[in-house]
């Protein structure tokens, strides 16, 4: 998309760009009461959410440079995997073996080399990143059947075989597993390095746990320095870990003989501690393998290293993230409850306790000072989840009243699951309830007041995951505007974390993301810059303030119609669009073919047996459209039948173009719920939802009635739901806080429109404000994106003259923080 078009789309619902192309100025007023005091802002207000998604751990924050170091990759993790993924033979016929010769029960596979032979590892992304003069520690576990020993040569090379460091020469002795180590000092830099391991002589050499880690890691604790530092620079109040969908998906049984060493398991903390060669391996929900080299001890250590409170999440034995299964096994439930108690002891127990001793053996005799524990993540079976949550909560609170147990409200910002879980949490007296939502930027600009009406005496909100659905500057602007509402409601919203945190640019399972990286570089997205500005300038309490709004006139919903499927084969018939007086605007029974319809995305659409069928049961988002984009106030009806696949069918209305429309998704999310979703510039927001699912082979009649901005929906003649899309997009948002240490007022203003905002700021006659203050500004074009090579969104500083009442012009598409001293309080 070109910049002009993106800016036009991003501002179409805000303030029109003048025809001359010059930046107009919209007039605003802000009134601040420096003597007033609003909500107290806790030190844990803003934090980070770390999940191993987008290769955030192996190949990311975990500094290990060797991919598949223990030869544990398996088709169970990813259909393309083998035990030799990322390895190539340099001679001979290397074999990955799973037998009684293994190192230990949990490290089940190893490499068998008939000598002479060897293997070479390609690392992550383009290869192993090597920096000139840096030192790298190598280690391998090995055994040989040669009484005289086996010579092992280890080299750090480029793909052509050129040495990047002096090779190591080691001798493996004995037919028992032992660790062999060495170190390299790089004499050249490369982003395409390879690690070569060659065995000489005759006989058989066995290898496992081949490792290469930079000596220079974050605070010496094994984490990639640049990524860890970027997180530390945010100064987060907490770290939520390890997820996310990988916490509560898959089997909840153990990695042991009883489960036949099940790989597709939920994240279970005991799998991830102790010597790395004894840790389990696991499938990762996001489509790859996770080695657990980065485990619970490392998460606790990292939290301590950056001064953040750890906030772990444990599974509740109800799977989420589209799986939606409850495990009914009372003994297993009690085992997981005990695991949670043991986790608390590992984190906080004395060094002579059972689990505190294991922490001490890992090098940390002092407690980690755990205060929070979350149970579950985005469960969509509210009653089943909550019954298990209460088991955890009551047992833990009885033994550890000092621990705050965190519940959740499901995978969305509203709907039946959300309402039911809030009802249950409220009745149970849960202290913190975790909310998650990912929305279009307009949603964030419309919902700044979301928490204004929350019960001040009920459970508090932990906004554990939120983001606007892209990584452009306009998305970050909308998040910034929303964060002013979070701060204003800091008595209700006690914690908040953008998500996800990290993304390897070559392994993207989810977007947007805060910090991007490859094997040699990292950079913050525009959202990172916004989060950093807010997190390092939070303040201690809110100062009362008000601001004028932006004039807005909502137009009626207009647009054509559409049909779609999502990982489902379905057919449609008898499409009809009528005006309120009954006049027919459009009708198609497909007896004359499908010439009325435009294919806008994939799928296999054709008229079959008199119905318009999409027969591909795998392809997602197969939208076809018809009609007039100027239609308003109409009814659309269609008959729909699911034929096969995971989900149901979709009826679109108000279609303006391929990125702007509404659709009614019936039987979505693996046929577990139905919802209306609003698409704005390609980003989706859920408007209403319920638990409706569909039956394969049954014909349904769908009807959408559009009147102005109100939509009423009928399923088989019965009213399914209704909504009015009448919230106003407000591009000008602000909040003021006070820094108790410096005495400064922190005035935070977001101008998310293409026009400058000329604003009169009035602090009242009792204030003593004068002089020149520092302003930190983020600004750019709406569609700006930060990359490895260009970061147009960066903070700049400027001086601003201030007084008790002064006018300042906030630039288009900007976030501005003014730190102002009020000398009346000295």
mmCIF file with all atom_site columns, N, CA, C and O in Angstrom, residues 129-173:
data_model
loop_
_atom_site.group_PDB
_atom_site.id
_atom_site.type_symbol
_atom_site.label_atom_id
_atom_site.label_alt_id
_atom_site.label_comp_id
_atom_site.label_asym_id
_atom_site.label_entity_id
_atom_site.label_seq_id
_atom_site.pdbx_PDB_ins_code
_atom_site.Cartn_x
_atom_site.Cartn_y
_atom_site.Cartn_z
_atom_site.occupancy
_atom_site.B_iso_or_equiv
_atom_site.pdbx_formal_charge
_atom_site.auth_seq_id
_atom_site.auth_comp_id
_atom_site.auth_asym_id
_atom_site.auth_atom_id
_atom_site.pdbx_PDB_model_num
ATOM 1   N N  . UNK A 1 129 ? 25.493 -16.329 14.070 1.00 0.00 ? 129 UNK A N  1
ATOM 2   C CA . UNK A 1 129 ? 26.093 -15.001 14.063 1.00 0.00 ? 129 UNK A CA 1
ATOM 3   C C  . UNK A 1 129 ? 27.386 -15.007 14.872 1.00 0.00 ? 129 UNK A C  1
ATOM 4   O O  . UNK A 1 129 ? 27.411 -15.432 16.028 1.00 0.00 ? 129 UNK A O  1
ATOM 5   N N  . UNK A 1 130 ? 28.465 -14.550 14.242 1.00 0.00 ? 130 UNK A N  1
ATOM 6   C CA . UNK A 1 130 ? 29.782 -14.520 14.869 1.00 0.00 ? 130 UNK A CA 1
ATOM 7   C C  . UNK A 1 130 ? 30.311 -13.095 14.785 1.00 0.00 ? 130 UNK A C  1
ATOM 8   O O  . UNK A 1 130 ? 30.283 -12.480 13.714 1.00 0.00 ? 130 UNK A O  1
ATOM 9   N N  . UNK A 1 131 ? 30.781 -12.584 15.899 1.00 0.00 ? 131 UNK A N  1
ATOM 10  C CA . UNK A 1 131 ? 31.312 -11.228 15.936 1.00 0.00 ? 131 UNK A CA 1
ATOM 11  C C  . UNK A 1 131 ? 32.805 -11.268 16.246 1.00 0.00 ? 131 UNK A C  1
ATOM 12  O O  . UNK A 1 131 ? 33.238 -11.936 17.186 1.00 0.00 ? 131 UNK A O  1
ATOM 13  N N  . UNK A 1 132 ? 33.552 -10.557 15.424 1.00 0.00 ? 132 UNK A N  1
ATOM 14  C CA . UNK A 1 132 ? 35.008 -10.563 15.548 1.00 0.00 ? 132 UNK A CA 1
ATOM 15  C C  . UNK A 1 132 ? 35.439 -10.209 16.972 1.00 0.00 ? 132 UNK A C  1
ATOM 16  O O  . UNK A 1 132 ? 34.889 -9.284  17.596 1.00 0.00 ? 132 UNK A O  1
ATOM 17  N N  . UNK A 1 133 ? 36.397 -10.978 17.490 1.00 0.00 ? 133 UNK A N  1
ATOM 18  C CA . UNK A 1 133 ? 37.011 -10.815 18.819 1.00 0.00 ? 133 UNK A CA 1
ATOM 19  C C  . UNK A 1 133 ? 36.128 -11.321 19.962 1.00 0.00 ? 133 UNK A C  1
ATOM 20  O O  . UNK A 1 133 ? 36.591 -11.401 21.105 1.00 0.00 ? 133 UNK A O  1
ATOM 21  N N  . UNK A 1 134 ? 34.879 -11.651 19.694 1.00 0.00 ? 134 UNK A N  1
ATOM 22  C CA . UNK A 1 134 ? 34.012 -12.178 20.743 1.00 0.00 ? 134 UNK A CA 1
ATOM 23  C C  . UNK A 1 134 ? 34.382 -13.632 21.040 1.00 0.00 ? 134 UNK A C  1
ATOM 24  O O  . UNK A 1 134 ? 34.914 -14.347 20.178 1.00 0.00 ? 134 UNK A O  1
ATOM 25  N N  . UNK A 1 135 ? 34.089 -14.074 22.248 1.00 0.00 ? 135 UNK A N  1
ATOM 26  C CA . UNK A 1 135 ? 34.395 -15.439 22.641 1.00 0.00 ? 135 UNK A CA 1
ATOM 27  C C  . UNK A 1 135 ? 33.107 -16.257 22.745 1.00 0.00 ? 135 UNK A C  1
ATOM 28  O O  . UNK A 1 135 ? 32.054 -15.750 23.158 1.00 0.00 ? 135 UNK A O  1
ATOM 29  N N  . UNK A 1 136 ? 33.201 -17.521 22.395 1.00 0.00 ? 136 UNK A N  1
ATOM 30  C CA . UNK A 1 136 ? 32.052 -18.425 22.362 1.00 0.00 ? 136 UNK A CA 1
ATOM 31  C C  . UNK A 1 136 ? 32.423 -19.725 23.050 1.00 0.00 ? 136 UNK A C  1
ATOM 32  O O  . UNK A 1 136 ? 33.492 -20.306 22.786 1.00 0.00 ? 136 UNK A O  1
ATOM 33  N N  . UNK A 1 137 ? 31.549 -20.179 23.932 1.00 0.00 ? 137 UNK A N  1
ATOM 34  C CA . UNK A 1 137 ? 31.781 -21.415 24.673 1.00 0.00 ? 137 UNK A CA 1
ATOM 35  C C  . UNK A 1 137 ? 31.102 -22.583 23.970 1.00 0.00 ? 137 UNK A C  1
ATOM 36  O O  . UNK A 1 137 ? 29.891 -22.545 23.694 1.00 0.00 ? 137 UNK A O  1
ATOM 37  N N  . UNK A 1 138 ? 31.892 -23.605 23.720 1.00 0.00 ? 138 UNK A N  1
ATOM 38  C CA . UNK A 1 138 ? 31.390 -24.830 23.094 1.00 0.00 ? 138 UNK A CA 1
ATOM 39  C C  . UNK A 1 138 ? 31.314 -25.938 24.134 1.00 0.00 ? 138 UNK A C  1
ATOM 40  O O  . UNK A 1 138 ? 32.164 -26.038 25.020 1.00 0.00 ? 138 UNK A O  1
ATOM 41  N N  . UNK A 1 139 ? 30.289 -26.765 24.016 1.00 0.00 ? 139 UNK A N  1
ATOM 42  C CA . UNK A 1 139 ? 30.226 -27.967 24.841 1.00 0.00 ? 139 UNK A CA 1
ATOM 43  C C  . UNK A 1 139 ? 29.488 -29.056 24.090 1.00 0.00 ? 139 UNK A C  1
ATOM 44  O O  . UNK A 1 139 ? 28.656 -28.774 23.202 1.00 0.00 ? 139 UNK A O  1
ATOM 45  N N  . UNK A 1 140 ? 29.786 -30.307 24.419 1.00 0.00 ? 140 UNK A N  1
ATOM 46  C CA . UNK A 1 140 ? 29.112 -31.451 23.829 1.00 0.00 ? 140 UNK A CA 1
ATOM 47  C C  . UNK A 1 140 ? 29.198 -32.612 24.820 1.00 0.00 ? 140 UNK A C  1
ATOM 48  O O  . UNK A 1 140 ? 30.179 -32.743 25.558 1.00 0.00 ? 140 UNK A O  1
ATOM 49  N N  . UNK A 1 141 ? 28.175 -33.412 24.857 1.00 0.00 ? 141 UNK A N  1
ATOM 50  C CA . UNK A 1 141 ? 28.222 -34.666 25.595 1.00 0.00 ? 141 UNK A CA 1
ATOM 51  C C  . UNK A 1 141 ? 28.526 -35.769 24.584 1.00 0.00 ? 141 UNK A C  1
ATOM 52  O O  . UNK A 1 141 ? 27.936 -35.811 23.504 1.00 0.00 ? 141 UNK A O  1
ATOM 53  N N  . UNK A 1 142 ? 29.466 -36.656 24.935 1.00 0.00 ? 142 UNK A N  1
ATOM 54  C CA . UNK A 1 142 ? 29.921 -37.642 23.958 1.00 0.00 ? 142 UNK A CA 1
ATOM 55  C C  . UNK A 1 142 ? 30.378 -38.917 24.651 1.00 0.00 ? 142 UNK A C  1
ATOM 56  O O  . UNK A 1 142 ? 30.665 -38.930 25.860 1.00 0.00 ? 142 UNK A O  1
ATOM 57  N N  . UNK A 1 143 ? 30.448 -39.982 23.863 1.00 0.00 ? 143 UNK A N  1
ATOM 58  C CA . UNK A 1 143 ? 31.036 -41.256 24.303 1.00 0.00 ? 143 UNK A CA 1
ATOM 59  C C  . UNK A 1 143 ? 31.572 -41.990 23.079 1.00 0.00 ? 143 UNK A C  1
ATOM 60  O O  . UNK A 1 143 ? 31.114 -41.751 21.959 1.00 0.00 ? 143 UNK A O  1
ATOM 61  N N  . UNK A 1 144 ? 32.552 -42.864 23.273 1.00 0.00 ? 144 UNK A N  1
ATOM 62  C CA . UNK A 1 144 ? 33.173 -43.582 22.157 1.00 0.00 ? 144 UNK A CA 1
ATOM 63  C C  . UNK A 1 144 ? 33.397 -45.037 22.544 1.00 0.00 ? 144 UNK A C  1
ATOM 64  O O  . UNK A 1 144 ? 33.562 -45.368 23.730 1.00 0.00 ? 144 UNK A O  1
ATOM 65  N N  . UNK A 1 145 ? 33.426 -45.911 21.519 1.00 0.00 ? 145 UNK A N  1
ATOM 66  C CA . UNK A 1 145 ? 33.722 -47.321 21.784 1.00 0.00 ? 145 UNK A CA 1
ATOM 67  C C  . UNK A 1 145 ? 35.206 -47.634 21.587 1.00 0.00 ? 145 UNK A C  1
ATOM 68  O O  . UNK A 1 145 ? 35.623 -48.797 21.632 1.00 0.00 ? 145 UNK A O  1
ATOM 69  N N  . UNK A 1 146 ? 36.018 -46.613 21.360 1.00 0.00 ? 146 UNK A N  1
ATOM 70  C CA . UNK A 1 146 ? 37.447 -46.797 21.140 1.00 0.00 ? 146 UNK A CA 1
ATOM 71  C C  . UNK A 1 146 ? 38.215 -46.622 22.447 1.00 0.00 ? 146 UNK A C  1
ATOM 72  O O  . UNK A 1 146 ? 38.171 -45.546 23.073 1.00 0.00 ? 146 UNK A O  1
ATOM 73  N N  . UNK A 1 147 ? 38.896 -47.659 22.858 1.00 0.00 ? 147 UNK A N  1
ATOM 74  C CA . UNK A 1 147 ? 39.629 -47.616 24.126 1.00 0.00 ? 147 UNK A CA 1
ATOM 75  C C  . UNK A 1 147 ? 40.676 -46.513 24.154 1.00 0.00 ? 147 UNK A C  1
ATOM 76  O O  . UNK A 1 147 ? 40.959 -45.923 25.206 1.00 0.00 ? 147 UNK A O  1
ATOM 77  N N  . UNK A 1 148 ? 41.266 -46.238 23.000 1.00 0.00 ? 148 UNK A N  1
ATOM 78  C CA . UNK A 1 148 ? 42.300 -45.204 22.943 1.00 0.00 ? 148 UNK A CA 1
ATOM 79  C C  . UNK A 1 148 ? 41.723 -43.794 22.790 1.00 0.00 ? 148 UNK A C  1
ATOM 80  O O  . UNK A 1 148 ? 42.469 -42.822 22.780 1.00 0.00 ? 148 UNK A O  1
ATOM 81  N N  . UNK A 1 149 ? 40.428 -43.700 22.663 1.00 0.00 ? 149 UNK A N  1
ATOM 82  C CA . UNK A 1 149 ? 39.784 -42.398 22.517 1.00 0.00 ? 149 UNK A CA 1
ATOM 83  C C  . UNK A 1 149 ? 39.536 -42.033 21.070 1.00 0.00 ? 149 UNK A C  1
ATOM 84  O O  . UNK A 1 149 ? 40.047 -42.669 20.139 1.00 0.00 ? 149 UNK A O  1
ATOM 85  N N  . UNK A 1 150 ? 38.732 -41.009 20.885 1.00 0.00 ? 150 UNK A N  1
ATOM 86  C CA . UNK A 1 150 ? 38.386 -40.532 19.545 1.00 0.00 ? 150 UNK A CA 1
ATOM 87  C C  . UNK A 1 150 ? 38.679 -39.041 19.456 1.00 0.00 ? 150 UNK A C  1
ATOM 88  O O  . UNK A 1 150 ? 38.255 -38.257 20.315 1.00 0.00 ? 150 UNK A O  1
ATOM 89  N N  . UNK A 1 151 ? 39.422 -38.665 18.425 1.00 0.00 ? 151 UNK A N  1
ATOM 90  C CA . UNK A 1 151 ? 39.726 -37.256 18.189 1.00 0.00 ? 151 UNK A CA 1
ATOM 91  C C  . UNK A 1 151 ? 38.493 -36.544 17.626 1.00 0.00 ? 151 UNK A C  1
ATOM 92  O O  . UNK A 1 151 ? 37.868 -37.017 16.674 1.00 0.00 ? 151 UNK A O  1
ATOM 93  N N  . UNK A 1 152 ? 38.208 -35.411 18.224 1.00 0.00 ? 152 UNK A N  1
ATOM 94  C CA . UNK A 1 152 ? 37.041 -34.607 17.806 1.00 0.00 ? 152 UNK A CA 1
ATOM 95  C C  . UNK A 1 152 ? 37.535 -33.223 17.431 1.00 0.00 ? 152 UNK A C  1
ATOM 96  O O  . UNK A 1 152 ? 38.188 -32.542 18.231 1.00 0.00 ? 152 UNK A O  1
ATOM 97  N N  . UNK A 1 153 ? 37.253 -32.816 16.190 1.00 0.00 ? 153 UNK A N  1
ATOM 98  C CA . UNK A 1 153 ? 37.596 -31.473 15.733 1.00 0.00 ? 153 UNK A CA 1
ATOM 99  C C  . UNK A 1 153 ? 36.319 -30.650 15.633 1.00 0.00 ? 153 UNK A C  1
ATOM 100 O O  . UNK A 1 153 ? 35.336 -31.082 15.032 1.00 0.00 ? 153 UNK A O  1
ATOM 101 N N  . UNK A 1 154 ? 36.357 -29.478 16.230 1.00 0.00 ? 154 UNK A N  1
ATOM 102 C CA . UNK A 1 154 ? 35.200 -28.586 16.220 1.00 0.00 ? 154 UNK A CA 1
ATOM 103 C C  . UNK A 1 154 ? 35.635 -27.269 15.584 1.00 0.00 ? 154 UNK A C  1
ATOM 104 O O  . UNK A 1 154 ? 36.624 -26.660 16.021 1.00 0.00 ? 154 UNK A O  1
ATOM 105 N N  . UNK A 1 155 ? 34.904 -26.846 14.547 1.00 0.00 ? 155 UNK A N  1
ATOM 106 C CA . UNK A 1 155 ? 35.293 -25.629 13.827 1.00 0.00 ? 155 UNK A CA 1
ATOM 107 C C  . UNK A 1 155 ? 34.099 -24.699 13.664 1.00 0.00 ? 155 UNK A C  1
ATOM 108 O O  . UNK A 1 155 ? 32.953 -25.134 13.526 1.00 0.00 ? 155 UNK A O  1
ATOM 109 N N  . UNK A 1 156 ? 34.394 -23.428 13.693 1.00 0.00 ? 156 UNK A N  1
ATOM 110 C CA . UNK A 1 156 ? 33.420 -22.377 13.431 1.00 0.00 ? 156 UNK A CA 1
ATOM 111 C C  . UNK A 1 156 ? 33.783 -21.787 12.080 1.00 0.00 ? 156 UNK A C  1
ATOM 112 O O  . UNK A 1 156 ? 34.845 -21.164 11.930 1.00 0.00 ? 156 UNK A O  1
ATOM 113 N N  . UNK A 1 157 ? 32.945 -22.030 11.060 1.00 0.00 ? 157 UNK A N  1
ATOM 114 C CA . UNK A 1 157 ? 33.312 -21.681 9.692  1.00 0.00 ? 157 UNK A CA 1
ATOM 115 C C  . UNK A 1 157 ? 32.195 -20.898 9.023  1.00 0.00 ? 157 UNK A C  1
ATOM 116 O O  . UNK A 1 157 ? 31.089 -20.763 9.547  1.00 0.00 ? 157 UNK A O  1
ATOM 117 N N  . UNK A 1 158 ? 32.485 -20.416 7.812  1.00 0.00 ? 158 UNK A N  1
ATOM 118 C CA . UNK A 1 158 ? 31.412 -19.905 6.955  1.00 0.00 ? 158 UNK A CA 1
ATOM 119 C C  . UNK A 1 158 ? 30.951 -21.067 6.067  1.00 0.00 ? 158 UNK A C  1
ATOM 120 O O  . UNK A 1 158 ? 31.528 -22.165 6.106  1.00 0.00 ? 158 UNK A O  1
ATOM 121 N N  . UNK A 1 159 ? 29.910 -20.887 5.236  1.00 0.00 ? 159 UNK A N  1
ATOM 122 C CA . UNK A 1 159 ? 29.409 -22.013 4.428  1.00 0.00 ? 159 UNK A CA 1
ATOM 123 C C  . UNK A 1 159 ? 30.426 -22.579 3.452  1.00 0.00 ? 159 UNK A C  1
ATOM 124 O O  . UNK A 1 159 ? 30.317 -23.748 3.065  1.00 0.00 ? 159 UNK A O  1
ATOM 125 N N  . UNK A 1 160 ? 31.411 -21.782 3.081  1.00 0.00 ? 160 UNK A N  1
ATOM 126 C CA . UNK A 1 160 ? 32.443 -22.272 2.161  1.00 0.00 ? 160 UNK A CA 1
ATOM 127 C C  . UNK A 1 160 ? 33.550 -23.032 2.882  1.00 0.00 ? 160 UNK A C  1
ATOM 128 O O  . UNK A 1 160 ? 34.471 -23.538 2.241  1.00 0.00 ? 160 UNK A O  1
ATOM 129 N N  . UNK A 1 161 ? 33.483 -23.088 4.201  1.00 0.00 ? 161 UNK A N  1
ATOM 130 C CA . UNK A 1 161 ? 34.487 -23.821 4.959  1.00 0.00 ? 161 UNK A CA 1
ATOM 131 C C  . UNK A 1 161 ? 35.611 -22.975 5.509  1.00 0.00 ? 161 UNK A C  1
ATOM 132 O O  . UNK A 1 161 ? 36.530 -23.505 6.146  1.00 0.00 ? 161 UNK A O  1
ATOM 133 N N  . UNK A 1 162 ? 35.572 -21.659 5.303  1.00 0.00 ? 162 UNK A N  1
ATOM 134 C CA . UNK A 1 162 ? 36.617 -20.786 5.828  1.00 0.00 ? 162 UNK A CA 1
ATOM 135 C C  . UNK A 1 162 ? 36.462 -20.648 7.341  1.00 0.00 ? 162 UNK A C  1
ATOM 136 O O  . UNK A 1 162 ? 35.382 -20.343 7.846  1.00 0.00 ? 162 UNK A O  1
ATOM 137 N N  . UNK A 1 163 ? 37.554 -20.848 8.067  1.00 0.00 ? 163 UNK A N  1
ATOM 138 C CA . UNK A 1 163 ? 37.515 -20.764 9.519  1.00 0.00 ? 163 UNK A CA 1
ATOM 139 C C  . UNK A 1 163 ? 37.258 -19.328 9.982  1.00 0.00 ? 163 UNK A C  1
ATOM 140 O O  . UNK A 1 163 ? 37.899 -18.379 9.505  1.00 0.00 ? 163 UNK A O  1
ATOM 141 N N  . UNK A 1 164 ? 36.311 -19.199 10.928 1.00 0.00 ? 164 UNK A N  1
ATOM 142 C CA . UNK A 1 164 ? 36.041 -17.914 11.564 1.00 0.00 ? 164 UNK A CA 1
ATOM 143 C C  . UNK A 1 164 ? 36.750 -17.813 12.906 1.00 0.00 ? 164 UNK A C  1
ATOM 144 O O  . UNK A 1 164 ? 36.733 -16.761 13.545 1.00 0.00 ? 164 UNK A O  1
ATOM 145 N N  . UNK A 1 165 ? 37.357 -18.915 13.349 1.00 0.00 ? 165 UNK A N  1
ATOM 146 C CA . UNK A 1 165 ? 38.106 -18.966 14.604 1.00 0.00 ? 165 UNK A CA 1
ATOM 147 C C  . UNK A 1 165 ? 39.042 -20.168 14.542 1.00 0.00 ? 165 UNK A C  1
ATOM 148 O O  . UNK A 1 165 ? 38.869 -21.056 13.704 1.00 0.00 ? 165 UNK A O  1
ATOM 149 N N  . UNK A 1 166 ? 40.007 -20.188 15.415 1.00 0.00 ? 166 UNK A N  1
ATOM 150 C CA . UNK A 1 166 ? 40.912 -21.338 15.495 1.00 0.00 ? 166 UNK A CA 1
ATOM 151 C C  . UNK A 1 166 ? 40.104 -22.572 15.913 1.00 0.00 ? 166 UNK A C  1
ATOM 152 O O  . UNK A 1 166 ? 39.433 -22.564 16.928 1.00 0.00 ? 166 UNK A O  1
ATOM 153 N N  . UNK A 1 167 ? 40.154 -23.666 15.139 1.00 0.00 ? 167 UNK A N  1
ATOM 154 C CA . UNK A 1 167 ? 39.385 -24.867 15.496 1.00 0.00 ? 167 UNK A CA 1
ATOM 155 C C  . UNK A 1 167 ? 39.827 -25.442 16.839 1.00 0.00 ? 167 UNK A C  1
ATOM 156 O O  . UNK A 1 167 ? 40.960 -25.256 17.294 1.00 0.00 ? 167 UNK A O  1
ATOM 157 N N  . UNK A 1 168 ? 38.894 -26.175 17.469 1.00 0.00 ? 168 UNK A N  1
ATOM 158 C CA . UNK A 1 168 ? 39.176 -26.869 18.714 1.00 0.00 ? 168 UNK A CA 1
ATOM 159 C C  . UNK A 1 168 ? 39.528 -28.319 18.431 1.00 0.00 ? 168 UNK A C  1
ATOM 160 O O  . UNK A 1 168 ? 38.954 -28.941 17.532 1.00 0.00 ? 168 UNK A O  1
ATOM 161 N N  . UNK A 1 169 ? 40.422 -28.867 19.217 1.00 0.00 ? 169 UNK A N  1
ATOM 162 C CA . UNK A 1 169 ? 40.762 -30.281 19.118 1.00 0.00 ? 169 UNK A CA 1
ATOM 163 C C  . UNK A 1 169 ? 40.528 -30.917 20.484 1.00 0.00 ? 169 UNK A C  1
ATOM 164 O O  . UNK A 1 169 ? 41.157 -30.530 21.482 1.00 0.00 ? 169 UNK A O  1
ATOM 165 N N  . UNK A 1 170 ? 39.581 -31.859 20.545 1.00 0.00 ? 170 UNK A N  1
ATOM 166 C CA . UNK A 1 170 ? 39.212 -32.518 21.791 1.00 0.00 ? 170 UNK A CA 1
ATOM 167 C C  . UNK A 1 170 ? 39.381 -34.021 21.628 1.00 0.00 ? 170 UNK A C  1
ATOM 168 O O  . UNK A 1 170 ? 39.343 -34.540 20.505 1.00 0.00 ? 170 UNK A O  1
ATOM 169 N N  . UNK A 1 171 ? 39.538 -34.724 22.723 1.00 0.00 ? 171 UNK A N  1
ATOM 170 C CA . UNK A 1 171 ? 39.607 -36.186 22.689 1.00 0.00 ? 171 UNK A CA 1
ATOM 171 C C  . UNK A 1 171 ? 38.513 -36.752 23.576 1.00 0.00 ? 171 UNK A C  1
ATOM 172 O O  . UNK A 1 171 ? 38.463 -36.469 24.785 1.00 0.00 ? 171 UNK A O  1
ATOM 173 N N  . UNK A 1 172 ? 37.633 -37.532 22.961 1.00 0.00 ? 172 UNK A N  1
ATOM 174 C CA . UNK A 1 172 ? 36.556 -38.200 23.699 1.00 0.00 ? 172 UNK A CA 1
ATOM 175 C C  . UNK A 1 172 ? 37.102 -39.526 24.212 1.00 0.00 ? 172 UNK A C  1
ATOM 176 O O  . UNK A 1 172 ? 37.639 -40.341 23.448 1.00 0.00 ? 172 UNK A O  1
ATOM 177 N N  . UNK A 1 173 ? 36.956 -39.753 25.521 1.00 0.00 ? 173 UNK A N  1
ATOM 178 C CA . UNK A 1 173 ? 37.495 -40.977 26.113 1.00 0.00 ? 173 UNK A CA 1
ATOM 179 C C  . UNK A 1 173 ? 36.388 -41.697 26.902 1.00 0.00 ? 173 UNK A C  1
ATOM 180 O O  . UNK A 1 173 ? 35.673 -41.079 27.684 1.00 0.00 ? 173 UNK A O  1
#
